Tab-separated table of C-alpha atoms and ligand atoms in Angstrom:
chain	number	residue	atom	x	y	z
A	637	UNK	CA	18.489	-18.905	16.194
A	638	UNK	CA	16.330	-16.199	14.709
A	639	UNK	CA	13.239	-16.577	17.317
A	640	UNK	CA	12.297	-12.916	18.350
A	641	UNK	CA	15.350	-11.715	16.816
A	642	UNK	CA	15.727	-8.312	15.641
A	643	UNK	CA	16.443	-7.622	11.479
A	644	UNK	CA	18.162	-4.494	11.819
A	645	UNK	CA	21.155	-4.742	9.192
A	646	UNK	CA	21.938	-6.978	6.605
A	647	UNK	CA	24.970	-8.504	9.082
A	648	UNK	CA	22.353	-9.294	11.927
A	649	UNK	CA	22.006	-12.655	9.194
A	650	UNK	CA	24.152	-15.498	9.418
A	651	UNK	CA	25.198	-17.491	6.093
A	652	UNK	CA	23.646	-20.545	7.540
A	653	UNK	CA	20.548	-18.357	8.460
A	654	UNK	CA	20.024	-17.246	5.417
A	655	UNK	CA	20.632	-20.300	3.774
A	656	UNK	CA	17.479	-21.286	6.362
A	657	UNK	CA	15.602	-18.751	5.069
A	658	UNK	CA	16.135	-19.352	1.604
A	659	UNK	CA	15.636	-23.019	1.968
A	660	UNK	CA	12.190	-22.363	3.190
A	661	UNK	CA	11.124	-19.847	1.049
A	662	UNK	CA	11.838	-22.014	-1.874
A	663	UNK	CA	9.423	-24.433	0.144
A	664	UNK	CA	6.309	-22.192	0.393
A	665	UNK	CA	7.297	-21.329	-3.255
A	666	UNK	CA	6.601	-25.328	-3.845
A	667	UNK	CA	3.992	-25.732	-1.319
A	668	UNK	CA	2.207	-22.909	-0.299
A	669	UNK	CA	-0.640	-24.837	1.073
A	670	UNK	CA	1.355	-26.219	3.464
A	671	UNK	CA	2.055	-22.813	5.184
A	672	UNK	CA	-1.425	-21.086	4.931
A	673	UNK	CA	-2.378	-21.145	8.633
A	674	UNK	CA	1.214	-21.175	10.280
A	675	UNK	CA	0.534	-17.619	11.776
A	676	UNK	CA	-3.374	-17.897	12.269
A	677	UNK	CA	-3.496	-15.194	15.412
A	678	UNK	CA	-0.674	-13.517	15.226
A	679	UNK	CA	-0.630	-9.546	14.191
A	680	UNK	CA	1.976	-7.943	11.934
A	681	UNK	CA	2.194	-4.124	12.220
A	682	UNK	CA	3.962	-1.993	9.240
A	683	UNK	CA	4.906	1.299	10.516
A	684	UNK	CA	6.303	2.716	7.489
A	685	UNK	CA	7.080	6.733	7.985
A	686	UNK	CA	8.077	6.922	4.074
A	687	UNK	CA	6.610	5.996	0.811
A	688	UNK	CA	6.588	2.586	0.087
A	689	UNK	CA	4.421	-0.410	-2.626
A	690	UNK	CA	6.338	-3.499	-2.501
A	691	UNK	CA	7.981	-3.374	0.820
A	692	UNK	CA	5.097	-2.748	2.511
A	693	UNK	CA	2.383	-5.010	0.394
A	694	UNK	CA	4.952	-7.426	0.087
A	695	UNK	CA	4.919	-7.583	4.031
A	696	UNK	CA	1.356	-7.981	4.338
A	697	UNK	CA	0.778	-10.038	1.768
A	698	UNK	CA	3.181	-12.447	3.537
A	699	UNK	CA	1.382	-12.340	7.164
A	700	UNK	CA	-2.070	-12.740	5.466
A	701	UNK	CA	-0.787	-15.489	3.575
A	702	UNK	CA	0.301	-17.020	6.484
A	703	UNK	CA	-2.958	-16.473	7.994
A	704	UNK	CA	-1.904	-14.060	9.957
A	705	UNK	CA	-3.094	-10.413	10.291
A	706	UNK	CA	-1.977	-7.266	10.012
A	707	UNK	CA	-2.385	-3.891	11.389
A	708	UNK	CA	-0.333	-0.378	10.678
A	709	UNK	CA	0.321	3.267	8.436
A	710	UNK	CA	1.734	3.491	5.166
A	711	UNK	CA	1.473	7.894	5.995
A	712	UNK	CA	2.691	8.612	9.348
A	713	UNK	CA	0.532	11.430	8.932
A	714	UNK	CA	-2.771	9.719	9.670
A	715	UNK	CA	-1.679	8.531	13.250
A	716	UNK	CA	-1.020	10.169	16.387
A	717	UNK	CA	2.517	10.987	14.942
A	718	UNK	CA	0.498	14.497	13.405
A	719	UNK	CA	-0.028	15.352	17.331
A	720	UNK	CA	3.427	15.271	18.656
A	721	UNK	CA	3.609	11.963	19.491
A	722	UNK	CA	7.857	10.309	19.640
A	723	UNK	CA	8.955	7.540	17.674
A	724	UNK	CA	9.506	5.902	21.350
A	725	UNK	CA	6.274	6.202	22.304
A	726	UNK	CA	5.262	5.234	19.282
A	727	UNK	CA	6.956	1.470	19.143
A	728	UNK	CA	5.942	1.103	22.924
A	729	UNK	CA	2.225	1.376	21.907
A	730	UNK	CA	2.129	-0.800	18.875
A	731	UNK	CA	4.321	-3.343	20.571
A	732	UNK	CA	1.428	-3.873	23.131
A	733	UNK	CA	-0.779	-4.834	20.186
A	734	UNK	CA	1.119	-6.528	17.788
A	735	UNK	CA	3.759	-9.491	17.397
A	736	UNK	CA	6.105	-7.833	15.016
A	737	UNK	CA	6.942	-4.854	13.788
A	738	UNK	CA	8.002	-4.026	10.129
A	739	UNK	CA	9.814	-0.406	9.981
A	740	UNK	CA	10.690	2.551	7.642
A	741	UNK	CA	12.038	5.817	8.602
A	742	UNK	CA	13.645	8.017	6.954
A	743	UNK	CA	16.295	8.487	9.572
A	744	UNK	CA	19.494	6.108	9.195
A	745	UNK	CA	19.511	4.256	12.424
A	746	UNK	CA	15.856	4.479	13.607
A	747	UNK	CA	15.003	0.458	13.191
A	748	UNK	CA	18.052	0.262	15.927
A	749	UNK	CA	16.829	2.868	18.218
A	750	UNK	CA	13.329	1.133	18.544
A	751	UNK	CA	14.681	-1.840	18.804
A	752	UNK	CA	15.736	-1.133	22.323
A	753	UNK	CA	12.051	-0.039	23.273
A	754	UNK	CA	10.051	-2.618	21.887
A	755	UNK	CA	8.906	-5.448	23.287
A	756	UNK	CA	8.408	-7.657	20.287
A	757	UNK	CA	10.770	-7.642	17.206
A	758	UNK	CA	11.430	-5.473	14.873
A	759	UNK	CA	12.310	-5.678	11.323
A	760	UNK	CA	14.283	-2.770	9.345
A	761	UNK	CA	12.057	-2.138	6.271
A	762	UNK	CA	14.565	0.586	5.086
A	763	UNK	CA	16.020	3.475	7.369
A	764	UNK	CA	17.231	6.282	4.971
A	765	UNK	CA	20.037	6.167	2.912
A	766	UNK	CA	21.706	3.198	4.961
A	767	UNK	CA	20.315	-0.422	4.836
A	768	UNK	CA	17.212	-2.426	3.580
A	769	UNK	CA	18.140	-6.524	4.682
A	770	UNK	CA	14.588	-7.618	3.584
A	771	UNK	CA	15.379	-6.078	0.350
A	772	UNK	CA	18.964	-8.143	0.051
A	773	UNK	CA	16.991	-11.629	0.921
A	774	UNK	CA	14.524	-10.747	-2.255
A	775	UNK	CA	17.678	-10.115	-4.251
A	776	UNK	CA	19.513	-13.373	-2.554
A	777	UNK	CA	16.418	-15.496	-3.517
A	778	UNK	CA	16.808	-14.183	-7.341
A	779	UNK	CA	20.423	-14.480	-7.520
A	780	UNK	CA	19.938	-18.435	-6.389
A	781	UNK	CA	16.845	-18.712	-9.118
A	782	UNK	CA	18.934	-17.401	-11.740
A	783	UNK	CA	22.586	-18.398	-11.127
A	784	UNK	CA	22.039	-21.386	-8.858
A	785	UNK	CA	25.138	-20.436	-6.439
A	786	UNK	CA	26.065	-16.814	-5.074
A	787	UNK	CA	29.906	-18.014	-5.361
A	788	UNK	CA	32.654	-16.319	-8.173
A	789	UNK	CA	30.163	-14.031	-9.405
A	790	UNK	CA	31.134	-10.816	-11.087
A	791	UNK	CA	28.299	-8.495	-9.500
A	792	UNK	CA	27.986	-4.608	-11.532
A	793	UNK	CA	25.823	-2.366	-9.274
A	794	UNK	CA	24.927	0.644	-11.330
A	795	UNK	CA	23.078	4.134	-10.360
A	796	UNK	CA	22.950	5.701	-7.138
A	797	UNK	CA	25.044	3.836	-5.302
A	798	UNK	CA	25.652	7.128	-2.704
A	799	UNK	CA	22.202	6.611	-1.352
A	800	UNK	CA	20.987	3.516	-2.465
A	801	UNK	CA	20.441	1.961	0.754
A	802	UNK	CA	19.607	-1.465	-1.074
A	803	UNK	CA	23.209	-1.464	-2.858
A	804	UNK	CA	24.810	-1.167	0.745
A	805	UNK	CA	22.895	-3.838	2.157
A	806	UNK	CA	23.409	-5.943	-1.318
A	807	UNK	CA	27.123	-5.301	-0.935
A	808	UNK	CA	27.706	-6.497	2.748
A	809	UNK	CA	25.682	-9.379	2.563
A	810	UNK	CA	27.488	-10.753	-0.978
A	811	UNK	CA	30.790	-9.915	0.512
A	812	UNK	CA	30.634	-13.171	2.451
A	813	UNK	CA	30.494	-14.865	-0.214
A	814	UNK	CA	33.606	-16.509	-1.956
A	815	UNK	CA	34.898	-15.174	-4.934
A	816	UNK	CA	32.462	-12.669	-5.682
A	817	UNK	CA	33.754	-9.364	-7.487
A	818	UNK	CA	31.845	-5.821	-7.701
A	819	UNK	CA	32.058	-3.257	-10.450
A	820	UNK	CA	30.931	-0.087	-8.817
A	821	UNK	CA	29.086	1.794	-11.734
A	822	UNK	CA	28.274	5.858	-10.949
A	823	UNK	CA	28.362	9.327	-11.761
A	824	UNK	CA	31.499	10.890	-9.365
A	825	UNK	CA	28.832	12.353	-7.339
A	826	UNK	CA	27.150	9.250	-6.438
A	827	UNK	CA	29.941	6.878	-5.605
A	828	UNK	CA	29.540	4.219	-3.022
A	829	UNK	CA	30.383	5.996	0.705
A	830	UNK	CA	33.624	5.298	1.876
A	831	UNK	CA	32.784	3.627	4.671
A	832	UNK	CA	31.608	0.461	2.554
A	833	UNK	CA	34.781	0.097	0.482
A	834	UNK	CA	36.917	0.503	3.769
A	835	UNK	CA	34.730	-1.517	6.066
A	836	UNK	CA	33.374	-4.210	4.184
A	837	UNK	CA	35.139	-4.322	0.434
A	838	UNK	CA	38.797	-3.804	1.838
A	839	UNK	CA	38.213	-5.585	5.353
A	840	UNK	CA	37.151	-8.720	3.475
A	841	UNK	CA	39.889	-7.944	0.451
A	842	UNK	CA	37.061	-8.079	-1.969
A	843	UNK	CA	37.904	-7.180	-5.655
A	844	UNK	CA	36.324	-4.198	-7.009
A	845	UNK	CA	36.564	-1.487	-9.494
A	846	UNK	CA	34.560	2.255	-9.858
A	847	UNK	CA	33.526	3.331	-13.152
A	848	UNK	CA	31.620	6.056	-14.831
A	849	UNK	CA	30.332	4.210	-18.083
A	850	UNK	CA	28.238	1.053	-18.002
A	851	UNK	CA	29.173	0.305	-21.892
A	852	UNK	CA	33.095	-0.418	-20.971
A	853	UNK	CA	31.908	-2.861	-18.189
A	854	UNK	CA	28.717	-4.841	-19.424
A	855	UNK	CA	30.677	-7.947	-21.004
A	856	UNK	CA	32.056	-8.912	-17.732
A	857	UNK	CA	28.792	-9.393	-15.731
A	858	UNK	CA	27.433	-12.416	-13.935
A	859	UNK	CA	24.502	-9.804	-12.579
A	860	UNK	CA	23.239	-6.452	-13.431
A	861	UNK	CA	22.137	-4.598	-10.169
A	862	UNK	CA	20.174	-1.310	-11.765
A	863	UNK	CA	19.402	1.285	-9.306
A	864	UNK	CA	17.396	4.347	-9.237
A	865	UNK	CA	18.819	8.088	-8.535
A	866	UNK	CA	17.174	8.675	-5.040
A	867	UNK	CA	14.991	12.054	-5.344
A	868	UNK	CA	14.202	12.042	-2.043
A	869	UNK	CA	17.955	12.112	-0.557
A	870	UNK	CA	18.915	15.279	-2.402
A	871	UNK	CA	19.354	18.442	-0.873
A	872	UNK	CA	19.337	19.855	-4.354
A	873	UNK	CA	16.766	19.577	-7.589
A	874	UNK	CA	18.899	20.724	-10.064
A	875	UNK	CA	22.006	18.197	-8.804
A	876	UNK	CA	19.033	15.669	-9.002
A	877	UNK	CA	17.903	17.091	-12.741
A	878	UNK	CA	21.459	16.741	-13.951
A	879	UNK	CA	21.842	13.287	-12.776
A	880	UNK	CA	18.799	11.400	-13.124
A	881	UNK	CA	19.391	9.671	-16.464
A	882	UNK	CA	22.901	9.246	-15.977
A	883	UNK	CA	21.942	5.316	-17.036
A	884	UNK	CA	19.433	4.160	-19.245
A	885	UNK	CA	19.405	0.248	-19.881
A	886	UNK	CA	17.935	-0.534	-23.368
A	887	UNK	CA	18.364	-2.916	-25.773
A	888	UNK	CA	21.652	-1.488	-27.096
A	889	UNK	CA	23.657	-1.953	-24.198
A	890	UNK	CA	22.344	-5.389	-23.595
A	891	UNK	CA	23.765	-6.716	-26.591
A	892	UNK	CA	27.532	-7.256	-25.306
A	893	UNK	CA	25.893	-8.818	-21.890
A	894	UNK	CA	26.806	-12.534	-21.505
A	895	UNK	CA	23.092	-14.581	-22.648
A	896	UNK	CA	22.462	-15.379	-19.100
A	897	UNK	CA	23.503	-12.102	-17.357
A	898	UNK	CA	20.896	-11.740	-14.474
A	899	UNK	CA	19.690	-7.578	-14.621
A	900	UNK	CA	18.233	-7.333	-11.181
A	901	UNK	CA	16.528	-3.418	-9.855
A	902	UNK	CA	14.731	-3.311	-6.515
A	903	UNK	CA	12.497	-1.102	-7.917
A	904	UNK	CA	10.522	1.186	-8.081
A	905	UNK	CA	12.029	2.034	-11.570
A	906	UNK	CA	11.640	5.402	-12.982
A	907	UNK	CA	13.617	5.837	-16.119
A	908	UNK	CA	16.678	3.351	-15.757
A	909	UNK	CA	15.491	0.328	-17.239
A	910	UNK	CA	13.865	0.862	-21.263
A	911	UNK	CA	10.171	-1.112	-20.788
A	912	UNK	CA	11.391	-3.025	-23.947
A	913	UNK	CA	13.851	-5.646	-21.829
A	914	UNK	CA	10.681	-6.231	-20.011
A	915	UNK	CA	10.434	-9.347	-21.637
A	916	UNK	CA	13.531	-10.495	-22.009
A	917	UNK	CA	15.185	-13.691	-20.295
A	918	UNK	CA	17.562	-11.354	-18.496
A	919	UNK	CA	15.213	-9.823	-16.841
A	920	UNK	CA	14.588	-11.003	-13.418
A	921	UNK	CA	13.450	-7.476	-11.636
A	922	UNK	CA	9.184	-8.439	-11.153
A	923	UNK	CA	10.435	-11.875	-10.009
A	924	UNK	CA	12.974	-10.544	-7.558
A	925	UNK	CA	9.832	-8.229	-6.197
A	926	UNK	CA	7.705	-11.940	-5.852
A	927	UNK	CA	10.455	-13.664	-4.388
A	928	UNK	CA	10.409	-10.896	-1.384
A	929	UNK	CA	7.028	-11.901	-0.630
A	930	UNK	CA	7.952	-15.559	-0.280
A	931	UNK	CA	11.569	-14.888	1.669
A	932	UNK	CA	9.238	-11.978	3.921
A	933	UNK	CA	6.925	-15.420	4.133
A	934	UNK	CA	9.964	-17.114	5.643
A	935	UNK	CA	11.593	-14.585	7.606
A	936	UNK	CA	8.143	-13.761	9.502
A	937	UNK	CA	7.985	-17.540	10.294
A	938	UNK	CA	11.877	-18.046	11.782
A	939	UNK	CA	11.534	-14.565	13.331
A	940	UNK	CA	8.074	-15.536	15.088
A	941	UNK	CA	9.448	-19.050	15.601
A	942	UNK	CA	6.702	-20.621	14.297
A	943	UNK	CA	8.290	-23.299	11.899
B	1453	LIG	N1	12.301	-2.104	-3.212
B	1453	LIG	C1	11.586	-1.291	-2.407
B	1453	LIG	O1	11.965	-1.009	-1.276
B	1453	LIG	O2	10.439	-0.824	-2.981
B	1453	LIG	P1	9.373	0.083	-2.228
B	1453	LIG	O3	10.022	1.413	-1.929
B	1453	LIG	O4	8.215	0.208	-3.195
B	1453	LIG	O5	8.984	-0.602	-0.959
């Protein structure tokens, strides 16, 4: 039952509830008419202490069309948090004025933390280098559209995979999955923390291999996760310099994929994917950021138990 439930981590989603949300995202997808008024009245608030485009639109756009409203910050800067004012005090405010609450902080746990103040729920929009769930349902939604099944796929997540707080989320959620197999695909420096591989990949004896060159893998995948390197994690420009274009996608490497390898990215991309796939079939990475309006659509309307 996801009625005022909190979407804190990609785990706080059952397989059958996601299969729910799925399900009715592919509905508004068919019907959006049907859906246009379902949250006439009720507020939305994105409180997003960090950068953000399609997390953040993508969340409004949902609520509006839903006929819904929504309030919030996309620069933390412009409210009251300038003055002084706590992240407590913060949630316990907008919760008198809103119905939901869409989150990002920089701070890994801070959706959690709130969570326990507010009054109303609220949904983890990203919280530092840890999770982004909203972001796995966009990427859940694609996989379906382009593979039809999530089951015995061979899934290579490529970049920053250290920081990449979409990977981790990606990863735990697919893990439940049967069959499924990840090729972990990094610089050294940016491997996937160790508390993944020993918590979820080993706990659920998942198959899975680390390598440094996406050339020697790119045969063997069902799905092509692309990642940026995350600027804004580093402690260090130059270690950020060094690694930024550790992968470039182009043309070139496509041409060992299999012809209906999926490439997903959650985007924003800065120099990882070459423009020139833009347009090919494999490409599924501006669909993926649709789909998160439409499974945002559907997760407002189980959370808010409105349908
Ligand atoms: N995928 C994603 O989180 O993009 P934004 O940072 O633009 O919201």
């Amino acid at each position: 039952m996801l009625k005022r439930k909190n979407i804190l981590d990609s785990q706080d989603l059952s397989i059958e509830e996601i299969e729910e949300i799925i399900s009715l995202a592919q509905d508004i997808i068919k019907q959006p008419q049907e859906y246009a008024d379902l949250c006439k009245g009720k507020l939305l608030a994105t409180l997003f202490y960090e950068p953000s485009t399609r997390t953040r639109l993508s969340f409004e756009a949902a609520m509006l069309r839903l006929g819904g409203q929504v309030i919030g910050f996309s620069d933390s800067s412009s409210s009251s948090v300038k003055k002084g004012e706590s992240l407590a005090d913060t949630i316990q405010t907008v919760s008198c004025y809103a119905d939901i609450i869409a989150m990002r902080h920089p701070n890994e746990g801070a959706p959690k933390y709130v969570a326990n103040i507010s009054k109303i729920p609220i949904i983890n929009a990203g919280d530092g280098g840890h999770q982004h769930p909203t972001q796995t349902l966009a990427d859940l939604l694609t996989i379906r559209e382009a593979r039809g099944s999530f089951e015995k796929l061979k899934i290579g997540v490529c970049g920053d995979l250290k920081f990449g707080r979409t990977v981790h989320s990606l990863i735990k959620t697919m893990s439940r999955y049967e069959g499924v197999e990840f090729v972990l695909i990094s610089p050294k420096e940016l491997k996937i923390p160790s508390y993944i591989k020993e918590q979820v990949l080993d706990k659920n004896e998942i198959k899975y291999m680390e390598v440094e060159k996406l050339e020697d893998v790119m045969e063997e995948l069902d799905i092509l996760y692309m990642t940026r390197v995350q600027k804004e994690r580093f402690f260090n420009e130059a270690d950020y310099v060094r690694l930024k274009d550790s992968y470039i996608l182009d043309r070139n490497k496509l041409e060992k994929s299999k012809s209906n390898l999926a490439i997903l990215h959650p985007l924003p991309r800065v120099n990882e994917i070459s423009e020139d796939i833009d347009n090919d079939s494999r490409a599924w990475y501006f669909k993926q950021a649709k789909f998160g309006m439409y499974m945002r659509m559907a997760l407002i309307l189980k959370v808010l138990g409105v349908k």
